[in-house]
Tab-separated table of C-alpha atoms in Angstrom:
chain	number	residue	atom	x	y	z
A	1	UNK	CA	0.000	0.000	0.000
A	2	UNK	CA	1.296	3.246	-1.503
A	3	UNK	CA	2.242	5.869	1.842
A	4	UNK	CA	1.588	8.882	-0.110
A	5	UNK	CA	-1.831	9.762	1.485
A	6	UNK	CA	0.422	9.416	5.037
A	7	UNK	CA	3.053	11.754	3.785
A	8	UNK	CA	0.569	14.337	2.037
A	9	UNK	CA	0.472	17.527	3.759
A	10	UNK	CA	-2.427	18.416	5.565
A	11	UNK	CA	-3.265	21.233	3.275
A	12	UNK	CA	-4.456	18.361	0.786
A	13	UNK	CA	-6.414	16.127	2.564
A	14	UNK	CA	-10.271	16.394	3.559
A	15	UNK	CA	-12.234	18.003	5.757
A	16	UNK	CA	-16.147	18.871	6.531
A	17	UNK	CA	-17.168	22.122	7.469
A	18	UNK	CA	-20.362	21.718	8.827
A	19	UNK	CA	-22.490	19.512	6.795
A	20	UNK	CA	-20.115	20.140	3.952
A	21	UNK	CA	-17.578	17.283	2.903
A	22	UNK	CA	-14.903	18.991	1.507
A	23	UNK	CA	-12.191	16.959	-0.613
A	24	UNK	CA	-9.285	19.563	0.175
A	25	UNK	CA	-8.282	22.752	2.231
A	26	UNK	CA	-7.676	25.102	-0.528
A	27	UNK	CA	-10.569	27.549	-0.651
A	28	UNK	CA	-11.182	29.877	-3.236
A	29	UNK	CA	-11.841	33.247	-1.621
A	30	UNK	CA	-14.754	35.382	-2.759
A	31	UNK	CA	-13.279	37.819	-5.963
A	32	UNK	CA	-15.281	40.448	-7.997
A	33	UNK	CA	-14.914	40.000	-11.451
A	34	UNK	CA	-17.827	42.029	-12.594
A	35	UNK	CA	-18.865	40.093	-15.469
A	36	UNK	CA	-22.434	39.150	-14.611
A	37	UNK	CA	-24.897	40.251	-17.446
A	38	UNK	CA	-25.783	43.489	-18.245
A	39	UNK	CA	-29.182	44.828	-17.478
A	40	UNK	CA	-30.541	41.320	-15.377
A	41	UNK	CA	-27.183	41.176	-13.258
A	42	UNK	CA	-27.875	37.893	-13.667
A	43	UNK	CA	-24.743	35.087	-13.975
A	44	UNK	CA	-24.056	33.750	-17.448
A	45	UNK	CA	-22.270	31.236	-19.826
A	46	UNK	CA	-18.950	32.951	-18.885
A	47	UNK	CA	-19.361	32.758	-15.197
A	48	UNK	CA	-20.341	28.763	-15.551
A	49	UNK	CA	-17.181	28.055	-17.434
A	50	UNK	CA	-15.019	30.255	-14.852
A	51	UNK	CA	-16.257	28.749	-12.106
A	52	UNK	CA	-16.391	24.983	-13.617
A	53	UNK	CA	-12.158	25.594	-14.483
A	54	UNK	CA	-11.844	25.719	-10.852
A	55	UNK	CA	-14.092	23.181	-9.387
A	56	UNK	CA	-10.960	20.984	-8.162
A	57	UNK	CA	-10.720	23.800	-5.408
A	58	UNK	CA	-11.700	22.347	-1.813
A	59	UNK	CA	-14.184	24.915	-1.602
A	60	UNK	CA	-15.637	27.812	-4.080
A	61	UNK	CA	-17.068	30.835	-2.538
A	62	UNK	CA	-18.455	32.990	-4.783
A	63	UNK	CA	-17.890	36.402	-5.659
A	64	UNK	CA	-20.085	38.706	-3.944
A	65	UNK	CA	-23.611	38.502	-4.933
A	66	UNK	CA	-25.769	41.393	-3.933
A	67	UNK	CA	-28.839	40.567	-1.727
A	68	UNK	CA	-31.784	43.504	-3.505
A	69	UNK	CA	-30.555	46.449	-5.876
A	70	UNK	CA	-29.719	48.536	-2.367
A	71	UNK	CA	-27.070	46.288	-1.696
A	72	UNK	CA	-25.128	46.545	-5.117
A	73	UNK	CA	-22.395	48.499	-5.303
A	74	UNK	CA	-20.070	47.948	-8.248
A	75	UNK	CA	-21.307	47.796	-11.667
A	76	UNK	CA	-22.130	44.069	-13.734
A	77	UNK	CA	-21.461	42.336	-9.929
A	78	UNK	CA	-24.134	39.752	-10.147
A	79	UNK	CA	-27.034	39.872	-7.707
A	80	UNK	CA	-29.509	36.849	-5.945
A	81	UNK	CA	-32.899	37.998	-5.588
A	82	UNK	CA	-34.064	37.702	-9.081
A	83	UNK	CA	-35.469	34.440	-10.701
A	84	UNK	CA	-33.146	35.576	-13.629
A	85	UNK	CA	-30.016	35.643	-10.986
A	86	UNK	CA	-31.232	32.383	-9.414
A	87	UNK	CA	-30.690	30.349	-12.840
A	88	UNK	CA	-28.051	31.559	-14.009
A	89	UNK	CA	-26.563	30.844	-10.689
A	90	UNK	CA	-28.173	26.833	-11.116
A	91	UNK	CA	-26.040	26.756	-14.349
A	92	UNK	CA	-23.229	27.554	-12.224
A	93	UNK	CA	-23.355	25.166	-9.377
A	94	UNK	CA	-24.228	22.916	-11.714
A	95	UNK	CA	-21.163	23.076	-13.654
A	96	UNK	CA	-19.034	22.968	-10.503
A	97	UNK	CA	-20.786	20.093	-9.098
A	98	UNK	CA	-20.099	18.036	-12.383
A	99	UNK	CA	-16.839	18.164	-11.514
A	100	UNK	CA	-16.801	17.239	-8.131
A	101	UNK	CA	-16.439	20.480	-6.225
A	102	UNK	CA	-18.264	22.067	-3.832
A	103	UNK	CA	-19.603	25.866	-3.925
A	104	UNK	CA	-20.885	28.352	-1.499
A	105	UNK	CA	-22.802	31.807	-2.437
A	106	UNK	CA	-21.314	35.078	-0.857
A	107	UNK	CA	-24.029	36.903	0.106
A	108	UNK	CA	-23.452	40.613	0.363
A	109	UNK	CA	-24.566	44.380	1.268
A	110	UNK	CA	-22.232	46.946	0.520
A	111	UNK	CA	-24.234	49.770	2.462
A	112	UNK	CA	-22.416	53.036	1.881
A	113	UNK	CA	-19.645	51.565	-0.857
A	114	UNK	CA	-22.203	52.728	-3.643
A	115	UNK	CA	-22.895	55.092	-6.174
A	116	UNK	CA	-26.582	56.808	-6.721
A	117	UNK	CA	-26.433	55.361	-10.335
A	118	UNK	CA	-26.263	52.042	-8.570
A	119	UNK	CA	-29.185	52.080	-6.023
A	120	UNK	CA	-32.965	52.157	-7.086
A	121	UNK	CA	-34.469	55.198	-7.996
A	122	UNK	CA	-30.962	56.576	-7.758
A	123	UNK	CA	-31.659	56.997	-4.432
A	124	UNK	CA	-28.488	57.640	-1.460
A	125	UNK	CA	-26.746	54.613	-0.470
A	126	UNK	CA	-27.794	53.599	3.048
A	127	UNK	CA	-25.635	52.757	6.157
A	128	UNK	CA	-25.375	52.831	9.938
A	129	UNK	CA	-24.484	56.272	10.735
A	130	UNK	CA	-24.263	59.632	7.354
A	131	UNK	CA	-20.202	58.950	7.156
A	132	UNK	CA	-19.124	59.013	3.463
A	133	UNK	CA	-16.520	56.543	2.523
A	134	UNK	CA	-13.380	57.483	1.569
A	135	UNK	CA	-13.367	55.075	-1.319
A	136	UNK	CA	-13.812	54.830	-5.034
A	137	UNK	CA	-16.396	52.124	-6.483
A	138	UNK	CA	-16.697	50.921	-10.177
A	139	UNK	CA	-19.653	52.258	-12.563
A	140	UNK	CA	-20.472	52.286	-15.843
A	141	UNK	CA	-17.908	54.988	-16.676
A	142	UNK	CA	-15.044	53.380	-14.702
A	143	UNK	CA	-13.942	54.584	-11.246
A	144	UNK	CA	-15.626	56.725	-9.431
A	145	UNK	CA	-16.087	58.257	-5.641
A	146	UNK	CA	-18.835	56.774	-3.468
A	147	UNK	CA	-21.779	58.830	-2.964
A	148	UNK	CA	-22.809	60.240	0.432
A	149	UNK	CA	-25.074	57.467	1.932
A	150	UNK	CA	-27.716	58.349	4.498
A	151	UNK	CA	-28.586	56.575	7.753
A	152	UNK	CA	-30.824	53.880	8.400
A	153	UNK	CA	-33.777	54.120	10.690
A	154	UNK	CA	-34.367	51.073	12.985
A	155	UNK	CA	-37.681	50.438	11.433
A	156	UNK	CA	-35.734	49.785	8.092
A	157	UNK	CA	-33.697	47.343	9.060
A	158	UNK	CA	-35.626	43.924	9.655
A	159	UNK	CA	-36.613	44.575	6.079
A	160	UNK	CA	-32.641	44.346	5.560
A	161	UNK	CA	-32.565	41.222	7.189
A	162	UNK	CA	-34.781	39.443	5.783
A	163	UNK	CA	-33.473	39.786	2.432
A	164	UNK	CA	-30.295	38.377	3.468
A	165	UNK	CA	-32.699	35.362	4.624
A	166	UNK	CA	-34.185	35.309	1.193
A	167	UNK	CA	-30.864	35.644	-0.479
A	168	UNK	CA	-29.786	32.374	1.394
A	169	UNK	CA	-32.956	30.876	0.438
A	170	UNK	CA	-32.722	31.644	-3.036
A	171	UNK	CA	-28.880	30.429	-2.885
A	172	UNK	CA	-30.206	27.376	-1.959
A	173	UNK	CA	-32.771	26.557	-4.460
A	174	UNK	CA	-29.875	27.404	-6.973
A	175	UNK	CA	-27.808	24.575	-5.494
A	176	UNK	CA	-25.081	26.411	-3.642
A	177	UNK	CA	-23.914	24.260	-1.086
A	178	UNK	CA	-24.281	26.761	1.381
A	179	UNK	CA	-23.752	30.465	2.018
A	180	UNK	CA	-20.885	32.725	3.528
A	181	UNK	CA	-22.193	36.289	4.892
A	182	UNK	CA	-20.029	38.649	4.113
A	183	UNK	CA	-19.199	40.714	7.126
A	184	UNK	CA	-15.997	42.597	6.161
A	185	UNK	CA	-14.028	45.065	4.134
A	186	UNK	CA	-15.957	48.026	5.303
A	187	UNK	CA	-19.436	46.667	3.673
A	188	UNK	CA	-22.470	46.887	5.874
A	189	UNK	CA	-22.087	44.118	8.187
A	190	UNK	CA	-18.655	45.618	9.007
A	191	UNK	CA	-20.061	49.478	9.283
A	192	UNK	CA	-22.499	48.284	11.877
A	193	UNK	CA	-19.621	46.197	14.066
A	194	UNK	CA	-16.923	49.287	13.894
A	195	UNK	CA	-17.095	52.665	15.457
A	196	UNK	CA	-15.699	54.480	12.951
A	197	UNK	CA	-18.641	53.851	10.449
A	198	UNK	CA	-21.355	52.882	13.484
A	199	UNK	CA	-22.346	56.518	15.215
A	200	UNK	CA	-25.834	55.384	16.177
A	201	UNK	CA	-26.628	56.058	19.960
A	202	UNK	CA	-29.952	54.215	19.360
A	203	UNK	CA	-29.890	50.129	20.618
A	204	UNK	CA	-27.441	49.526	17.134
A	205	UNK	CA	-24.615	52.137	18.213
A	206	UNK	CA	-22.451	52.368	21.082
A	207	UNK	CA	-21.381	49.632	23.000
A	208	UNK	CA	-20.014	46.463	21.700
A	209	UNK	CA	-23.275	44.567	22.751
A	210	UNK	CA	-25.748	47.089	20.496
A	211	UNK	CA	-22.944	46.874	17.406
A	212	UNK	CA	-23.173	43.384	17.023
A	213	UNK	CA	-27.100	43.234	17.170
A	214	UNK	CA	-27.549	43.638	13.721
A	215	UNK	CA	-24.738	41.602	12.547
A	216	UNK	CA	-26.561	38.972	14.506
A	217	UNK	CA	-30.068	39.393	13.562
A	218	UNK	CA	-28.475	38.596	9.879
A	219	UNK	CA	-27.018	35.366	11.082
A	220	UNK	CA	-30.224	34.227	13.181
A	221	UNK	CA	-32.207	34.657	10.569
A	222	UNK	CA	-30.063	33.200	7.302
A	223	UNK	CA	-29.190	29.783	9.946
A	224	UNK	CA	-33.079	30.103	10.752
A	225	UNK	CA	-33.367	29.676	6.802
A	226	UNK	CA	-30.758	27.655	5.639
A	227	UNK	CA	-29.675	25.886	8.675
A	228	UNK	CA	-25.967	26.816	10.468
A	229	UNK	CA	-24.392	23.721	9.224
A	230	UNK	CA	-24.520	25.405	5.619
A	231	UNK	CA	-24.002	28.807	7.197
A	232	UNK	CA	-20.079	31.118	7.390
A	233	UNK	CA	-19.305	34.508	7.608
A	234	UNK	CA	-16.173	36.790	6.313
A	235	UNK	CA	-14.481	39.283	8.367
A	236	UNK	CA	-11.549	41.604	8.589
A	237	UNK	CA	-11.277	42.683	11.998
A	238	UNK	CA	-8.066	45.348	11.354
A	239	UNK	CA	-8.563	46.207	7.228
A	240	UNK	CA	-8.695	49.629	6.482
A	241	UNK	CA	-10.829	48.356	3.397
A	242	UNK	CA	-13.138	51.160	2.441
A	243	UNK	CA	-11.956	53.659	4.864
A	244	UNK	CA	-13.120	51.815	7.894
A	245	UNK	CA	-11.362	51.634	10.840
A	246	UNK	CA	-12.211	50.441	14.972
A	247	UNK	CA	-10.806	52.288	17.940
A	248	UNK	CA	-10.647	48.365	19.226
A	249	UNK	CA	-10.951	45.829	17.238
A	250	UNK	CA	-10.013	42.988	19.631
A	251	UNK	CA	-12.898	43.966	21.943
A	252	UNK	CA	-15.766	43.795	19.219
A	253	UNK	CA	-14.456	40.736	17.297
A	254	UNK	CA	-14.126	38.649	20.362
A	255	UNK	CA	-17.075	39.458	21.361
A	256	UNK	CA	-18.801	38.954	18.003
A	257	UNK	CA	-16.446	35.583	17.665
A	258	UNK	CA	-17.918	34.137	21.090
A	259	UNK	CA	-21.500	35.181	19.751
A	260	UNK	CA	-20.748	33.559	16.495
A	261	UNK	CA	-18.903	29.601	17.987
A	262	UNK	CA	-22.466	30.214	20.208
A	263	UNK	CA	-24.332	30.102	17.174
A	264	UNK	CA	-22.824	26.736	15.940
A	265	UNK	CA	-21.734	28.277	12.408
A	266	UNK	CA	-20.149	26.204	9.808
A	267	UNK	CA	-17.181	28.218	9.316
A	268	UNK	CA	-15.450	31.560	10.119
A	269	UNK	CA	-13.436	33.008	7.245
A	270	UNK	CA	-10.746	35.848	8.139
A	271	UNK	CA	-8.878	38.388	6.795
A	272	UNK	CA	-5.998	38.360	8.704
A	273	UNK	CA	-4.396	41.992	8.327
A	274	UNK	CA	-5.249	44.500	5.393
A	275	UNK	CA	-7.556	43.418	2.915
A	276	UNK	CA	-4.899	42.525	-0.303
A	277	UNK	CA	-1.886	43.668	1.774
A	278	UNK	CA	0.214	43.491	4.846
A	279	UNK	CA	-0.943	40.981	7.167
A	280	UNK	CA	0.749	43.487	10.366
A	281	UNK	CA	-0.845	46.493	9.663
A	282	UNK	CA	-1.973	46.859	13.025
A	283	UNK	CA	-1.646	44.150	16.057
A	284	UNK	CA	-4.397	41.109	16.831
A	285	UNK	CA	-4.817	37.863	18.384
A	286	UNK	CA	-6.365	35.858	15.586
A	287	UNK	CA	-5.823	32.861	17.880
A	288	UNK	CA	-8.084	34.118	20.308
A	289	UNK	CA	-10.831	33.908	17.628
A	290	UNK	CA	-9.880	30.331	16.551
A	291	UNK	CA	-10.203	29.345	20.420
A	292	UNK	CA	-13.243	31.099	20.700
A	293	UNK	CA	-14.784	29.333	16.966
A	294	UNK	CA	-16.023	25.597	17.482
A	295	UNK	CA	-16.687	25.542	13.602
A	296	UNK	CA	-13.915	25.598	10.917
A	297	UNK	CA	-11.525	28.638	10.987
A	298	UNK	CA	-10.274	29.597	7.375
A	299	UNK	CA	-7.438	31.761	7.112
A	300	UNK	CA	-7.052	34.690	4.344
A	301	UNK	CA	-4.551	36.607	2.954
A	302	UNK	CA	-1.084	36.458	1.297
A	303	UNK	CA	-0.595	33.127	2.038
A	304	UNK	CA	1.796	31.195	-0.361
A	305	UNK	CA	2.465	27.328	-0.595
A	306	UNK	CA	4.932	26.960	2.745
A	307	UNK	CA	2.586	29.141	4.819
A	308	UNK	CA	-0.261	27.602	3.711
A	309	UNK	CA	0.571	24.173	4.535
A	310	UNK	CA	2.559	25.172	7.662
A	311	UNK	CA	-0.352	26.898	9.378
A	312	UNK	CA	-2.844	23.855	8.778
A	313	UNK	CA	-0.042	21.308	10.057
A	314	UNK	CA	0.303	23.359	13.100
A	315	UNK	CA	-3.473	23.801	13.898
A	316	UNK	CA	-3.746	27.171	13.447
A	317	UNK	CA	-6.237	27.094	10.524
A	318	UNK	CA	-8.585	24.045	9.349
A	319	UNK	CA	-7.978	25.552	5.857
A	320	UNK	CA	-6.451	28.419	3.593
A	321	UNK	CA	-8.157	30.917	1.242
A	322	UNK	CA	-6.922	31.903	-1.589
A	323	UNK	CA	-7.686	34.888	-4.338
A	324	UNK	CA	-5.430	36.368	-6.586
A	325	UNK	CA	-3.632	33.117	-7.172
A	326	UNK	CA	-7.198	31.852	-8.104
A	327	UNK	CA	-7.344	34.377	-10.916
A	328	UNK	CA	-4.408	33.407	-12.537
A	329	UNK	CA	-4.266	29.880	-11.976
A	330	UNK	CA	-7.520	27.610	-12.282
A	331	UNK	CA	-5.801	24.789	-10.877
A	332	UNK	CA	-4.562	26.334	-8.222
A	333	UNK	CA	-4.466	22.901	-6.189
A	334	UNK	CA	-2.872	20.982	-8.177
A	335	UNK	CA	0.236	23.577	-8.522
A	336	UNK	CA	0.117	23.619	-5.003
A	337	UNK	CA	0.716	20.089	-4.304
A	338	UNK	CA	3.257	19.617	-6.799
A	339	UNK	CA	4.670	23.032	-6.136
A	340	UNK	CA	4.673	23.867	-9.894
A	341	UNK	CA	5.306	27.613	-11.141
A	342	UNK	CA	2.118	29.822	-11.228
A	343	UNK	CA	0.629	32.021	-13.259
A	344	UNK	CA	0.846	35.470	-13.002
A	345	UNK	CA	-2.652	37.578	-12.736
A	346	UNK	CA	-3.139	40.365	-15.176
A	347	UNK	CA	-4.333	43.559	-12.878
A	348	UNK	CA	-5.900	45.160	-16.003
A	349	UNK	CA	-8.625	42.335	-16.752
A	350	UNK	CA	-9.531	42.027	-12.985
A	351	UNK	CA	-12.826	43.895	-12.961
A	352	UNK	CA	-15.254	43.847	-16.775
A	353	UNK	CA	-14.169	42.506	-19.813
A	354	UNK	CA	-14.764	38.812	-21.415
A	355	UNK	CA	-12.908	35.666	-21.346
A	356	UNK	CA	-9.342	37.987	-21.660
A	357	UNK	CA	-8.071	37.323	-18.065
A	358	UNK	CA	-10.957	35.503	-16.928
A	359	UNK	CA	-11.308	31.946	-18.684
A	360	UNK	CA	-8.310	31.891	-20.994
A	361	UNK	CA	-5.229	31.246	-17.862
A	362	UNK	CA	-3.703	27.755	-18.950
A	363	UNK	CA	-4.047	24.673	-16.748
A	364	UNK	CA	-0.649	22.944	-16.387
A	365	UNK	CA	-1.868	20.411	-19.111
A	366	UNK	CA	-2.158	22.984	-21.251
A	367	UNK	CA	0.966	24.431	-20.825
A	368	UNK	CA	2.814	21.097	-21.694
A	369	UNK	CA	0.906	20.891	-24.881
């Protein structure tokens, strides 16, 4: 009997997350290609053949897929509240699952990261407190500054929830294995949970305890939905993402962490350091949130190979997500494990386009040919 399954690295081997089986601990990390289609925001051919390149991935989340026209806030990102967005999303899964791999929806609310030529009726983006964001977002016309969002009353927000509950319901009938909220990068989730974006002094402001309510409401009612064995969530406790920022960060992340492993989630999913760049931007115990997690903890951000597999043998994370290297290289996992050369991403075909940058990357099979 061969001992290569013995002497495989951890990285490789399986794991369940919840009631997902899992045939590896590579995870592809959420990234925003903006290539749904134009007018329905709906996912097409392009998106199924993407996604299906990298199926051999442990686990797919999905780019960010808005939860109602309020909660978009780039331009062609696709969306999961119309029957439109809900098949072409089947075509998707269904492409993935051919091939053996396993796929999760991001569901997402960008709050104030929009533009008025975004939102319905071209209406101000919404968010916790009237801060601007000192960010740029992409529109028809290319780049562009946010727009000045206005505050949400209390009475608006259970209607927020439950379309996060819908959008987890409608992720479901499309065959998504599951869902991941997406609570970072200075989108809504993470405006409520830091001060410098949460100014409220009504029960959803202030203190720790009223900052995570609505964070939590979202995750009662999507595991209410869906079930918490199919259920994760994203965060970036110290990324300046978006111009957000926390006066302590350790304080409201433990706290939301202990909330969360009380909840029984399938998986947390962290940004460890700046969204995209250096990991020590500012100083945090991630291992107090692993401790504090019963569920799978997935770590994020410029990991490489030797990292990767080093901080899975040692415990510290069940599994690694990766992005960039995603882009570039559709079989990512198989590189990995026989530590070929990778291909480089092209910056200018990240966001719009066609296949350029998106579906044409060669598999290591195809380079040999």
């Amino acid at each position: 009997m061969s001992s290569s399954v013995e002497t495989l690295p951890k990285l490789f081997t399986p794991l369940t997350i919840g009631d997902i089986a899992l045939s590896n601990r590579v995870v592809m990390a959420p990234l925003t290609r903006n290539r749904a289609t134009h007018g329905s925001d709906a996912p097409n051919a392009l998106n199924v053949e993407y996604y299906r390149q990298r199926a051999s991935a442990g686990l797919i989340i999905s780019e960010g897929t808005q939860i109602s026209q309020q909660g978009q806030g780039y331009i062609w990102t696709p969306g999961i509240y119309s029957e439109a967005q809900v098949e072409g999303w089947k075509a998707v899964t269904e492409a993935v699952h051919a091939e053996g791999g396993k796929i999760v929806a991001q569901i997402w609310h960008v709050g104030r990261v929009s533009h008025v030529s975004l939102q319905p009726g071209n209406k101000a983006p919404v968010a916790p407190s009237a801060v601007a964001a000192r960010t740029k977002t992409y529109i028809e016309s290319g780049f562009a500054e946010v727009s000045q969002p206005r505050a949400l009353p209390a009475e608006e927000l259970p209607g927020i929830v439950a379309d996060y509950a819908r959008a987890a319901e409608n992720a479901r009938k499309a065959g998504f294995d599951g869902i991941e909220i997406h609570g970072a990068n200075g989108y809504l989730i993470d405006q409520f949970l830091k001060d410098g974006t949460n100014q409220r002094t009504d029960a959803y402001g202030g203190s720790v305890e009223n900052r995570v309510r609505f964070p939590l409401e979202v995750v009662d009612a999507v595991t209410k939905a869906i079930g918490k064995g199919r259920v994760g969530i994203r965060i970036s406790p110290v990324s300046p993402a978006n111009g957000i920022s926390d006066s302590d960060p350790q304080a409201v992340f433990g706290h939301f962490v202990a909330e969360l492993g009380a909840r029984g989630l399938a998986f947390l999913h962290v940004v460890e350091g700046a969204t995209g760049g250096p990991r020590d931007i500012a100083p945090f115990d991630y291992d107090a949130l692993r401790k504090a997690f019963k569920g799978a903890y997935i770590a994020n951000n410029g990991f490489d190979r030797e990292t990767a597999i080093a901080a899975v043998e040692s415990g510290r994370a069940d599994a690694i997500a990766f992005g960039k290297a995603f882009i570039a290289n559709p079989d990512l996992v198989e590189r990995l494990e026989r530590n070929a050369p990778l291909n480089t991403p092209q910056a200018e075909t990240f966001y719009g386009g066609d296949a350029r940058g998106y579906t044409d990357y060669p598999a290591l099979t195809e380079k040999a040919a």
